[in-house]
């Protein structure tokens, strides 16, 4: 596929938009055992947005399930979030972490029992009174295209109450978007790709999910 | 002490790394014939039209059955963090990481090739300074992965993983080895067309995507339920690179060209960002 000059000019001057390239499944072979170079899809410390030993580190963990309730061991999860003050990071260095710079982005793979774990911070509200959330994208073998969702922090119930997205979700599914806080500060957020407890997945303008549209 | 003894009994060969029986087909996973799968694909295609993305529910791809949402997707506009993407730069990626043929101590086997193209958004804007990652099988159709049991040789000089940062015009370029097709267990005698996995970021995180690039004229296209999960031929063609003799170089590599279009950006662009193109 090559985008021709006239197509490009037209799209740039307000004419016909370019149609997005289709997604495809991540497949089973995106990560391999150690012993090779540092260039990996799951890269070293990808899941550590902050050092787990840092006093401000929060564990974000959960399990990814399929429609039969079985955990999915070959999924890859990415998160993207504001820092603890609600600032949106624009620092480079996610792939080669220096241990000090908060880049806001992380990548984790599910382990053999379908569990992912990040070390991060609680995101702050990006504006006064706004419910803080972590954005998530899910990839897996068997999953033909990416799925987006949000992990809301459970604490600010007033902000959750008036959040536009949560308010537009059916009451009985709203809880699938809100993490549980455990006694040690851990955020727990399970992801169900299908079934009774199916997570609410988000469709943003410009992408098609045929049949679901 | 007992731990030491366990650790010193020599290399432990795990079940999923054993190749003894890997040529014996798993009857449960391979009972359906290609004819069955092809008929299912045709049935779905006959009642579809104009779709631009794959179906997440595509039964001929058996692994999709329990791994697709069945409830409605929730339509929403991006907010705050979703209108931005993480920043990547040359701090993250070394220039050599875009050349998959120099990662070992010698030349990898196979056809040396370059793939080049642009990352664009729906408005035709170049996606600049963004991360592009690839991974692929080697020239024998084998991945460096403990779950890949296909008894084709690994290449000590090829890991099949690379990454780069797009330039100011949105161009990426990788030097690699042309991957081979390989068998998988979706059905009896199932073969994936040769492909390279691509992972992409845009200017908004909503544009994040992972896809596969294919090679022109692959005879396996019509048989492959992953490629055919995109029901429209025009949309499928968007995943196929073109052979480009201008990307080939004299006595060194063959060349392919492939542009990638992300969904539209939802950000309000500053005039100077726009003019820069």
CSV table of C-alpha atoms in Angstrom, one decimal:
chain,number,residue,atom,x,y,z
A,1,UNK,CA,0.0,0.0,0.0
A,2,UNK,CA,1.4,3.4,-1.0
A,3,UNK,CA,-0.5,6.6,-0.4
A,4,UNK,CA,-0.2,8.5,-3.7
A,5,UNK,CA,0.6,12.2,-3.8
A,6,UNK,CA,-2.9,13.3,-4.9
A,7,UNK,CA,-4.5,11.3,-2.1
A,8,UNK,CA,-2.2,12.9,0.4
A,9,UNK,CA,-2.7,16.5,-0.9
A,10,UNK,CA,-6.5,16.0,-0.8
A,11,UNK,CA,-6.5,14.7,2.8
A,12,UNK,CA,-4.2,17.6,3.9
A,13,UNK,CA,-6.4,20.2,2.3
A,14,UNK,CA,-9.7,19.0,3.9
A,15,UNK,CA,-10.7,16.6,1.1
A,16,UNK,CA,-11.3,12.9,1.5
A,17,UNK,CA,-9.6,11.5,4.6
A,18,UNK,CA,-7.2,8.6,4.4
A,19,UNK,CA,-8.7,5.3,5.5
A,20,UNK,CA,-6.9,3.8,8.4
A,21,UNK,CA,-4.8,0.7,8.0
A,22,UNK,CA,-6.5,-2.3,9.5
A,23,UNK,CA,-5.2,-3.8,12.8
A,24,UNK,CA,-4.3,-7.4,13.2
A,25,UNK,CA,-3.8,-9.7,16.2
A,26,UNK,CA,-0.5,-9.4,18.1
A,27,UNK,CA,-0.2,-13.2,17.8
A,28,UNK,CA,1.6,-15.5,20.2
A,29,UNK,CA,5.2,-14.6,19.4
A,30,UNK,CA,5.7,-11.0,20.6
A,31,UNK,CA,7.9,-11.8,23.5
A,32,UNK,CA,10.6,-14.4,23.9
A,33,UNK,CA,12.7,-15.8,26.7
A,34,UNK,CA,15.7,-13.9,27.9
A,35,UNK,CA,19.2,-14.5,26.7
A,36,UNK,CA,19.0,-12.3,23.6
A,37,UNK,CA,19.6,-8.6,23.0
A,38,UNK,CA,17.8,-5.8,24.7
A,39,UNK,CA,15.5,-5.1,21.8
A,40,UNK,CA,12.3,-6.8,22.8
A,41,UNK,CA,8.6,-6.0,22.4
A,42,UNK,CA,8.2,-6.6,26.2
A,43,UNK,CA,11.4,-4.6,27.1
A,44,UNK,CA,13.3,-4.5,30.4
A,45,UNK,CA,11.4,-2.6,33.1
A,46,UNK,CA,8.6,-1.9,30.8
A,47,UNK,CA,6.1,-2.5,33.6
A,48,UNK,CA,8.0,-0.2,36.0
A,49,UNK,CA,6.9,3.3,35.5
A,50,UNK,CA,8.5,4.0,38.8
A,51,UNK,CA,10.9,1.8,40.7
A,52,UNK,CA,8.9,-0.7,42.9
A,53,UNK,CA,11.2,0.2,45.8
A,54,UNK,CA,10.1,3.9,45.6
A,55,UNK,CA,8.0,5.0,48.6
A,56,UNK,CA,5.4,6.4,46.2
A,57,UNK,CA,5.2,3.2,44.1
A,58,UNK,CA,1.7,1.8,43.7
A,59,UNK,CA,1.1,-1.8,42.5
A,60,UNK,CA,-1.5,-2.0,39.7
A,61,UNK,CA,-2.3,-5.6,39.0
A,62,UNK,CA,-5.1,-7.8,37.7
A,63,UNK,CA,-5.9,-10.9,35.6
A,64,UNK,CA,-7.1,-11.0,32.0
A,65,UNK,CA,-9.9,-13.6,31.4
A,66,UNK,CA,-11.5,-15.0,28.3
A,67,UNK,CA,-15.2,-15.8,27.8
A,68,UNK,CA,-15.0,-19.1,29.6
A,69,UNK,CA,-13.4,-17.5,32.7
A,70,UNK,CA,-9.9,-18.9,31.8
A,71,UNK,CA,-7.0,-16.6,32.3
A,72,UNK,CA,-5.2,-15.4,29.2
A,73,UNK,CA,-1.4,-16.0,29.4
A,74,UNK,CA,-0.5,-14.4,26.1
A,75,UNK,CA,-1.8,-10.9,26.4
A,76,UNK,CA,0.0,-7.6,26.4
A,77,UNK,CA,-1.3,-4.6,28.4
A,78,UNK,CA,-0.1,-1.0,28.1
A,79,UNK,CA,-1.0,1.9,30.4
A,80,UNK,CA,-0.7,5.6,29.7
A,81,UNK,CA,-1.4,8.1,32.5
A,82,UNK,CA,-0.8,11.5,34.1
A,83,UNK,CA,1.6,11.8,37.0
A,84,UNK,CA,0.5,12.2,40.7
A,85,UNK,CA,-0.1,15.9,40.1
A,86,UNK,CA,-2.3,15.4,37.0
A,87,UNK,CA,0.5,16.5,34.6
A,88,UNK,CA,0.6,14.7,31.3
A,89,UNK,CA,4.2,13.5,30.8
A,90,UNK,CA,6.0,14.3,27.5
A,91,UNK,CA,9.4,13.0,28.6
A,92,UNK,CA,11.3,10.5,26.4
A,93,UNK,CA,13.0,7.5,28.0
A,94,UNK,CA,10.3,4.9,28.5
A,95,UNK,CA,12.3,2.2,26.7
A,96,UNK,CA,15.5,2.9,28.6
A,97,UNK,CA,14.3,3.9,32.0
A,98,UNK,CA,16.7,6.0,34.1
A,99,UNK,CA,14.9,5.3,37.4
A,100,UNK,CA,14.0,9.0,37.9
A,101,UNK,CA,12.0,10.2,34.9
A,102,UNK,CA,8.2,9.6,35.0
A,103,UNK,CA,7.2,9.0,31.4
A,104,UNK,CA,3.6,7.9,32.1
A,105,UNK,CA,3.7,4.9,29.7
A,106,UNK,CA,4.3,1.3,30.5
A,107,UNK,CA,4.0,-2.2,28.9
A,108,UNK,CA,3.5,-5.5,30.7
A,109,UNK,CA,2.8,-9.0,29.5
A,110,UNK,CA,0.5,-11.4,31.2
A,111,UNK,CA,2.3,-14.2,33.1
A,112,UNK,CA,1.5,-17.9,32.9
A,113,UNK,CA,-1.7,-17.4,35.0
A,114,UNK,CA,-2.9,-14.4,33.0
A,115,UNK,CA,-1.8,-11.8,35.6
A,116,UNK,CA,-0.2,-8.4,34.7
A,117,UNK,CA,1.5,-6.1,37.2
A,118,UNK,CA,2.7,-2.5,36.9
A,119,UNK,CA,4.6,-0.4,39.4
A,120,UNK,CA,3.3,3.2,39.0
A,121,UNK,CA,1.8,6.2,40.9
A,122,UNK,CA,-1.8,7.2,41.5
A,123,UNK,CA,-2.6,9.6,38.7
A,124,UNK,CA,-3.7,13.0,39.8
A,125,UNK,CA,-6.8,14.8,38.5
A,126,UNK,CA,-6.0,16.5,35.2
A,127,UNK,CA,-8.3,19.3,36.2
A,128,UNK,CA,-10.1,20.3,39.4
A,129,UNK,CA,-12.8,17.8,40.3
A,130,UNK,CA,-12.1,15.4,37.4
A,131,UNK,CA,-12.0,11.7,38.2
A,132,UNK,CA,-8.5,10.4,37.7
A,133,UNK,CA,-8.0,7.4,35.5
A,134,UNK,CA,-5.3,5.3,33.8
A,135,UNK,CA,-5.8,4.6,30.1
A,136,UNK,CA,-5.4,1.0,29.1
A,137,UNK,CA,-4.9,-0.8,25.8
A,138,UNK,CA,-5.2,-4.6,25.5
A,139,UNK,CA,-3.6,-6.9,22.9
A,140,UNK,CA,-3.8,-10.7,22.8
A,141,UNK,CA,-3.4,-13.7,20.6
A,142,UNK,CA,-6.9,-14.4,19.4
A,143,UNK,CA,-7.9,-10.8,19.7
A,144,UNK,CA,-8.0,-9.4,16.2
A,145,UNK,CA,-7.7,-5.7,17.1
A,146,UNK,CA,-6.7,-3.5,20.1
A,147,UNK,CA,-9.2,-2.8,22.8
A,148,UNK,CA,-9.1,0.5,24.9
A,149,UNK,CA,-10.5,0.9,28.3
A,150,UNK,CA,-10.0,3.1,31.5
A,151,UNK,CA,-9.0,2.2,35.0
A,152,UNK,CA,-10.6,4.8,37.4
A,153,UNK,CA,-9.3,5.2,40.9
A,154,UNK,CA,-12.0,4.3,43.4
A,155,UNK,CA,-11.5,7.1,46.0
A,156,UNK,CA,-13.0,10.3,44.7
A,157,UNK,CA,-16.6,9.1,44.6
A,158,UNK,CA,-18.0,12.6,44.0
A,159,UNK,CA,-15.9,12.9,40.9
A,160,UNK,CA,-16.8,9.4,39.7
A,161,UNK,CA,-20.5,10.2,40.3
A,162,UNK,CA,-20.4,13.1,37.8
A,163,UNK,CA,-17.8,11.7,35.3
A,164,UNK,CA,-19.3,11.9,31.8
A,165,UNK,CA,-18.0,8.6,30.6
A,166,UNK,CA,-19.1,6.6,33.7
A,167,UNK,CA,-22.5,8.3,33.7
A,168,UNK,CA,-23.1,7.2,30.1
A,169,UNK,CA,-22.4,3.5,30.9
A,170,UNK,CA,-25.2,1.3,32.1
A,171,UNK,CA,-25.1,1.2,35.9
A,172,UNK,CA,-24.6,-2.5,36.2
A,173,UNK,CA,-21.4,-2.4,34.0
A,174,UNK,CA,-19.9,0.8,35.4
A,175,UNK,CA,-18.0,-1.1,38.1
A,176,UNK,CA,-15.9,-2.8,35.4
A,177,UNK,CA,-14.1,0.5,34.9
A,178,UNK,CA,-13.2,1.2,38.5
A,179,UNK,CA,-10.3,-0.4,40.2
A,180,UNK,CA,-10.4,-1.9,43.7
A,181,UNK,CA,-8.0,-0.5,46.3
A,182,UNK,CA,-6.5,-3.1,48.6
A,183,UNK,CA,-5.3,-2.5,52.1
A,184,UNK,CA,-1.6,-2.2,51.1
A,185,UNK,CA,-2.5,0.4,48.5
A,186,UNK,CA,-2.5,-2.0,45.5
A,187,UNK,CA,-4.9,-1.2,42.7
A,188,UNK,CA,-6.6,-4.3,41.4
A,189,UNK,CA,-8.2,-4.3,38.0
A,190,UNK,CA,-9.3,-7.5,36.2
A,191,UNK,CA,-10.1,-7.5,32.5
A,192,UNK,CA,-12.7,-9.7,31.1
A,193,UNK,CA,-12.7,-9.8,27.3
A,194,UNK,CA,-16.0,-11.6,27.1
A,195,UNK,CA,-18.8,-12.9,29.3
A,196,UNK,CA,-21.0,-11.9,32.2
A,197,UNK,CA,-18.4,-9.6,33.7
A,198,UNK,CA,-17.2,-8.3,30.3
A,199,UNK,CA,-15.2,-5.1,30.7
A,200,UNK,CA,-16.6,-2.0,29.0
A,201,UNK,CA,-14.3,-1.3,26.0
A,202,UNK,CA,-14.1,2.1,24.4
A,203,UNK,CA,-14.5,3.0,20.8
A,204,UNK,CA,-13.0,6.3,19.8
A,205,UNK,CA,-13.9,8.3,16.7
A,206,UNK,CA,-12.2,7.1,13.5
A,207,UNK,CA,-11.9,3.4,14.2
A,208,UNK,CA,-14.4,0.7,13.2
A,209,UNK,CA,-15.3,-2.5,15.0
A,210,UNK,CA,-17.4,-4.2,12.4
A,211,UNK,CA,-20.6,-5.8,13.7
A,212,UNK,CA,-20.2,-4.0,17.0
A,213,UNK,CA,-20.7,-0.5,15.5
B,1,UNK,CA,22.0,-27.9,49.0
B,2,UNK,CA,19.2,-29.8,47.4
B,3,UNK,CA,18.5,-26.7,45.4
B,4,UNK,CA,22.0,-26.8,44.1
B,5,UNK,CA,21.7,-30.4,43.0
B,6,UNK,CA,18.5,-29.6,41.1
B,7,UNK,CA,20.1,-26.7,39.4
B,8,UNK,CA,23.1,-28.7,38.4
B,9,UNK,CA,21.5,-31.6,36.7
B,10,UNK,CA,22.1,-30.0,33.3
B,11,UNK,CA,19.8,-28.0,31.1
B,12,UNK,CA,16.2,-28.6,32.0
B,13,UNK,CA,14.2,-29.0,28.8
B,14,UNK,CA,10.7,-27.7,29.4
B,15,UNK,CA,7.8,-29.4,27.7
B,16,UNK,CA,7.0,-26.4,25.5
B,17,UNK,CA,10.6,-26.3,24.2
B,18,UNK,CA,10.7,-30.0,23.3
B,19,UNK,CA,10.7,-30.7,19.6
B,20,UNK,CA,10.4,-34.5,19.7
B,21,UNK,CA,6.8,-34.6,18.8
B,22,UNK,CA,6.3,-31.3,17.2
B,23,UNK,CA,5.7,-32.7,13.8
B,24,UNK,CA,2.8,-34.8,15.1
B,25,UNK,CA,-0.4,-32.9,14.6
B,26,UNK,CA,-2.5,-32.2,17.6
B,27,UNK,CA,-5.8,-33.9,16.6
B,28,UNK,CA,-8.0,-31.6,18.8
B,29,UNK,CA,-6.6,-28.5,17.4
B,30,UNK,CA,-6.4,-29.6,13.8
B,31,UNK,CA,-9.5,-31.5,13.0
B,32,UNK,CA,-11.1,-29.0,10.7
B,33,UNK,CA,-10.0,-29.0,7.1
B,34,UNK,CA,-8.9,-26.0,5.0
B,35,UNK,CA,-12.0,-26.5,3.0
B,36,UNK,CA,-14.2,-26.1,6.1
B,37,UNK,CA,-12.3,-23.0,7.1
B,38,UNK,CA,-12.4,-21.5,3.6
B,39,UNK,CA,-16.2,-22.2,3.4
B,40,UNK,CA,-16.7,-20.4,6.7
B,41,UNK,CA,-14.7,-17.4,5.5
B,42,UNK,CA,-16.6,-17.3,2.3
B,43,UNK,CA,-19.9,-17.4,4.2
B,44,UNK,CA,-18.9,-14.4,6.2
B,45,UNK,CA,-17.5,-12.4,3.3
B,46,UNK,CA,-20.6,-12.9,1.2
B,47,UNK,CA,-22.8,-11.1,3.7
B,48,UNK,CA,-20.3,-8.2,4.5
B,49,UNK,CA,-19.3,-5.1,2.7
B,50,UNK,CA,-17.1,-2.1,3.0
B,51,UNK,CA,-15.6,-2.9,6.4
B,52,UNK,CA,-12.2,-1.2,7.1
B,53,UNK,CA,-11.0,-3.1,10.1
B,54,UNK,CA,-10.9,-6.8,11.1
B,55,UNK,CA,-13.8,-8.4,12.8
B,56,UNK,CA,-13.0,-9.2,16.4
B,57,UNK,CA,-15.5,-12.1,16.2
B,58,UNK,CA,-14.2,-14.2,13.3
B,59,UNK,CA,-15.0,-17.8,14.0
B,60,UNK,CA,-12.7,-19.2,11.3
B,61,UNK,CA,-9.9,-17.9,13.5
B,62,UNK,CA,-10.6,-20.3,16.3
B,63,UNK,CA,-8.7,-18.4,19.0
B,64,UNK,CA,-11.0,-15.4,18.5
B,65,UNK,CA,-14.1,-17.3,19.8
B,66,UNK,CA,-13.6,-16.7,23.5
B,67,UNK,CA,-11.4,-13.6,23.2
B,68,UNK,CA,-13.7,-11.0,21.6
B,69,UNK,CA,-16.2,-8.7,23.4
B,70,UNK,CA,-19.8,-9.6,22.7
B,71,UNK,CA,-21.4,-6.5,24.3
B,72,UNK,CA,-21.5,-3.2,22.4
B,73,UNK,CA,-18.4,-1.1,22.3
B,74,UNK,CA,-18.9,2.1,24.2
B,75,UNK,CA,-18.5,5.1,21.9
B,76,UNK,CA,-16.8,8.0,23.5
B,77,UNK,CA,-14.6,11.0,22.7
B,78,UNK,CA,-11.0,11.0,24.0
B,79,UNK,CA,-10.2,13.2,27.0
B,80,UNK,CA,-7.1,14.5,28.7
B,81,UNK,CA,-4.3,11.9,28.6
B,82,UNK,CA,-6.0,10.2,25.6
B,83,UNK,CA,-5.4,13.2,23.5
B,84,UNK,CA,-1.6,12.8,23.9
B,85,UNK,CA,0.9,10.0,23.2
B,86,UNK,CA,4.0,9.0,25.1
B,87,UNK,CA,7.1,10.7,23.8
B,88,UNK,CA,9.9,8.6,22.4
B,89,UNK,CA,13.2,9.7,21.0
B,90,UNK,CA,16.8,8.8,20.4
B,91,UNK,CA,17.3,8.3,24.1
B,92,UNK,CA,15.0,5.3,23.7
B,93,UNK,CA,16.2,3.8,20.4
B,94,UNK,CA,19.7,3.4,19.0
B,95,UNK,CA,20.0,3.9,15.3
B,96,UNK,CA,21.4,0.3,14.8
B,97,UNK,CA,18.2,-1.2,16.2
B,98,UNK,CA,16.4,-0.6,12.9
B,99,UNK,CA,18.9,-3.0,11.2
B,100,UNK,CA,17.9,-6.6,12.2
B,101,UNK,CA,20.8,-8.0,10.2
B,102,UNK,CA,23.6,-6.7,12.4
B,103,UNK,CA,22.5,-7.9,15.8
B,104,UNK,CA,24.5,-11.2,15.7
B,105,UNK,CA,28.1,-11.9,15.1
B,106,UNK,CA,27.6,-12.8,11.5
B,107,UNK,CA,25.2,-12.4,8.6
B,108,UNK,CA,21.8,-14.0,9.0
B,109,UNK,CA,20.6,-16.4,6.4
B,110,UNK,CA,17.9,-15.4,3.9
B,111,UNK,CA,17.0,-12.7,1.5
B,112,UNK,CA,18.2,-9.3,2.9
B,113,UNK,CA,15.5,-6.7,2.4
B,114,UNK,CA,14.6,-3.2,3.3
B,115,UNK,CA,11.1,-2.1,4.1
B,116,UNK,CA,10.4,1.6,4.1
B,117,UNK,CA,7.3,3.8,4.3
B,118,UNK,CA,5.5,6.6,6.2
B,119,UNK,CA,3.3,6.7,9.3
B,120,UNK,CA,0.5,9.1,8.5
B,121,UNK,CA,-2.7,10.1,10.2
B,122,UNK,CA,-6.2,10.3,8.6
B,123,UNK,CA,-5.6,13.9,7.6
B,124,UNK,CA,-2.4,13.0,5.8
B,125,UNK,CA,-0.2,14.5,8.5
B,126,UNK,CA,3.2,12.8,9.0
B,127,UNK,CA,3.5,11.1,12.4
B,128,UNK,CA,7.0,12.4,13.4
B,129,UNK,CA,9.4,11.2,16.0
B,130,UNK,CA,7.3,8.3,17.0
B,131,UNK,CA,8.2,4.7,17.9
B,132,UNK,CA,7.8,1.9,15.3
B,133,UNK,CA,8.5,-1.7,16.5
B,134,UNK,CA,8.6,-4.8,14.4
B,135,UNK,CA,9.0,-8.6,15.1
B,136,UNK,CA,9.0,-11.5,12.7
B,137,UNK,CA,9.9,-15.1,11.9
B,138,UNK,CA,13.3,-15.8,10.2
B,139,UNK,CA,14.0,-17.0,6.7
B,140,UNK,CA,12.9,-20.5,7.7
B,141,UNK,CA,9.6,-19.5,9.2
B,142,UNK,CA,10.8,-19.8,12.8
B,143,UNK,CA,10.4,-17.3,15.7
B,144,UNK,CA,12.8,-17.0,18.6
B,145,UNK,CA,10.1,-17.9,21.1
B,146,UNK,CA,9.7,-20.8,23.5
B,147,UNK,CA,6.2,-21.5,22.2
B,148,UNK,CA,7.3,-21.7,18.6
B,149,UNK,CA,7.7,-25.5,18.1
B,150,UNK,CA,7.9,-25.5,14.3
B,151,UNK,CA,11.0,-27.7,13.6
B,152,UNK,CA,12.7,-25.2,11.3
B,153,UNK,CA,16.1,-23.9,12.2
B,154,UNK,CA,16.7,-20.9,14.4
B,155,UNK,CA,19.3,-18.5,13.1
B,156,UNK,CA,21.9,-17.5,15.7
B,157,UNK,CA,22.4,-14.2,13.9
B,158,UNK,CA,18.7,-13.2,13.8
B,159,UNK,CA,16.4,-12.4,16.6
B,160,UNK,CA,13.7,-10.9,14.4
B,161,UNK,CA,13.0,-7.8,16.5
B,162,UNK,CA,13.7,-4.2,15.7
B,163,UNK,CA,12.6,-0.7,16.4
B,164,UNK,CA,13.1,2.8,15.1
B,165,UNK,CA,11.8,6.4,15.4
B,166,UNK,CA,10.1,8.1,12.5
B,167,UNK,CA,11.8,11.0,10.9
B,168,UNK,CA,10.4,14.5,10.3
B,169,UNK,CA,8.4,13.4,7.3
B,170,UNK,CA,7.0,10.3,9.1
B,171,UNK,CA,9.3,7.8,7.4
B,172,UNK,CA,10.5,4.6,9.0
B,173,UNK,CA,13.0,2.2,7.5
B,174,UNK,CA,14.1,-1.3,8.6
B,175,UNK,CA,16.8,-3.6,7.1
B,176,UNK,CA,15.8,-7.2,7.8
B,177,UNK,CA,15.5,-10.7,6.3
B,178,UNK,CA,12.4,-11.7,4.3
B,179,UNK,CA,10.4,-13.9,6.7
B,180,UNK,CA,9.0,-17.3,5.5
B,181,UNK,CA,5.5,-18.6,5.9
B,182,UNK,CA,5.0,-21.0,8.8
B,183,UNK,CA,2.5,-23.7,9.9
B,184,UNK,CA,0.1,-23.1,12.9
B,185,UNK,CA,-2.6,-25.1,14.6
B,186,UNK,CA,-5.8,-23.3,13.7
B,187,UNK,CA,-6.9,-26.1,11.5
B,188,UNK,CA,-5.4,-29.0,9.5
B,189,UNK,CA,-2.5,-27.9,7.3
B,190,UNK,CA,-2.8,-24.3,8.3
B,191,UNK,CA,-0.1,-21.9,7.1
B,192,UNK,CA,0.3,-18.2,7.8
B,193,UNK,CA,1.3,-16.0,4.8
B,194,UNK,CA,4.8,-14.4,5.4
B,195,UNK,CA,4.4,-11.3,7.5
B,196,UNK,CA,6.1,-8.8,9.7
B,197,UNK,CA,4.3,-7.6,12.8
B,198,UNK,CA,4.3,-3.8,13.2
B,199,UNK,CA,3.5,-1.8,16.4
B,200,UNK,CA,2.7,1.9,16.0
B,201,UNK,CA,2.0,5.0,18.0
B,202,UNK,CA,0.3,8.2,16.8
B,203,UNK,CA,0.0,11.7,18.3
B,204,UNK,CA,-3.0,10.6,20.4
B,205,UNK,CA,-3.0,7.3,22.4
B,206,UNK,CA,-6.3,6.4,20.8
B,207,UNK,CA,-4.3,5.9,17.5
B,208,UNK,CA,-2.2,3.1,19.1
B,209,UNK,CA,-2.2,0.0,17.0
B,210,UNK,CA,-0.6,-3.3,16.2
B,211,UNK,CA,-0.9,-4.9,12.7
B,212,UNK,CA,0.9,-7.2,10.2
B,213,UNK,CA,2.5,-6.3,6.9
B,214,UNK,CA,2.3,-8.9,4.1
B,215,UNK,CA,4.1,-9.4,0.9
B,216,UNK,CA,2.6,-9.0,-2.6
B,217,UNK,CA,1.1,-12.0,-4.3
B,218,UNK,CA,1.3,-14.4,-1.4
B,219,UNK,CA,-0.5,-17.7,-2.5
B,220,UNK,CA,-1.6,-18.2,1.1
B,221,UNK,CA,-3.7,-15.1,1.4
B,222,UNK,CA,-7.0,-16.7,0.5
B,223,UNK,CA,-6.5,-19.5,3.0
B,224,UNK,CA,-5.6,-17.5,6.0
B,225,UNK,CA,-8.3,-16.7,8.6
B,226,UNK,CA,-6.3,-13.9,10.2
B,227,UNK,CA,-5.8,-11.9,7.0
B,228,UNK,CA,-9.3,-12.8,5.9
B,229,UNK,CA,-10.8,-11.5,9.2
B,230,UNK,CA,-10.8,-8.2,7.2
B,231,UNK,CA,-13.8,-8.9,5.0
B,232,UNK,CA,-13.1,-6.3,2.3
B,233,UNK,CA,-10.5,-6.7,-0.4
B,234,UNK,CA,-9.7,-3.0,-0.5
B,235,UNK,CA,-9.0,-3.0,3.3
B,236,UNK,CA,-6.9,-6.2,3.1
B,237,UNK,CA,-4.8,-4.6,0.4
B,238,UNK,CA,-3.8,-1.9,2.8
B,239,UNK,CA,-1.7,-4.5,4.7
B,240,UNK,CA,0.2,-5.5,1.6
B,241,UNK,CA,3.6,-3.9,0.8
B,242,UNK,CA,4.6,-3.2,-2.7
B,243,UNK,CA,7.9,-4.3,-4.2
B,244,UNK,CA,9.8,-1.1,-4.8
B,245,UNK,CA,12.9,-1.2,-7.0
B,246,UNK,CA,14.0,2.2,-5.7
B,247,UNK,CA,14.2,0.7,-2.2
B,248,UNK,CA,16.3,-2.2,-3.5
B,249,UNK,CA,20.0,-1.5,-3.6
B,250,UNK,CA,22.7,-2.7,-5.9
B,251,UNK,CA,24.2,-6.1,-4.9
B,252,UNK,CA,22.8,-5.7,-1.3
B,253,UNK,CA,19.0,-5.8,-0.7
B,254,UNK,CA,15.6,-6.1,-2.2
B,255,UNK,CA,13.1,-3.4,-1.3
B,256,UNK,CA,9.5,-3.0,-0.2
B,257,UNK,CA,7.4,0.0,0.4
B,258,UNK,CA,4.5,0.3,2.9
B,259,UNK,CA,2.6,3.3,4.1
B,260,UNK,CA,0.7,3.0,7.4
B,261,UNK,CA,-2.3,5.2,8.1
B,262,UNK,CA,-3.5,5.7,11.7
B,263,UNK,CA,-7.0,6.8,12.6
B,264,UNK,CA,-7.6,10.6,12.6
B,265,UNK,CA,-6.1,12.6,15.4
B,266,UNK,CA,-8.6,14.2,17.8
B,267,UNK,CA,-6.2,16.9,18.9
B,268,UNK,CA,-6.6,20.5,18.0
B,269,UNK,CA,-3.5,21.2,16.0
B,270,UNK,CA,-1.5,24.4,16.3
B,271,UNK,CA,-1.0,26.3,13.0
B,272,UNK,CA,2.8,25.9,13.2
B,273,UNK,CA,2.5,22.1,13.6
B,274,UNK,CA,0.3,22.0,10.6
B,275,UNK,CA,2.5,24.3,8.5
B,276,UNK,CA,5.6,22.2,9.3
B,277,UNK,CA,4.4,19.6,6.8
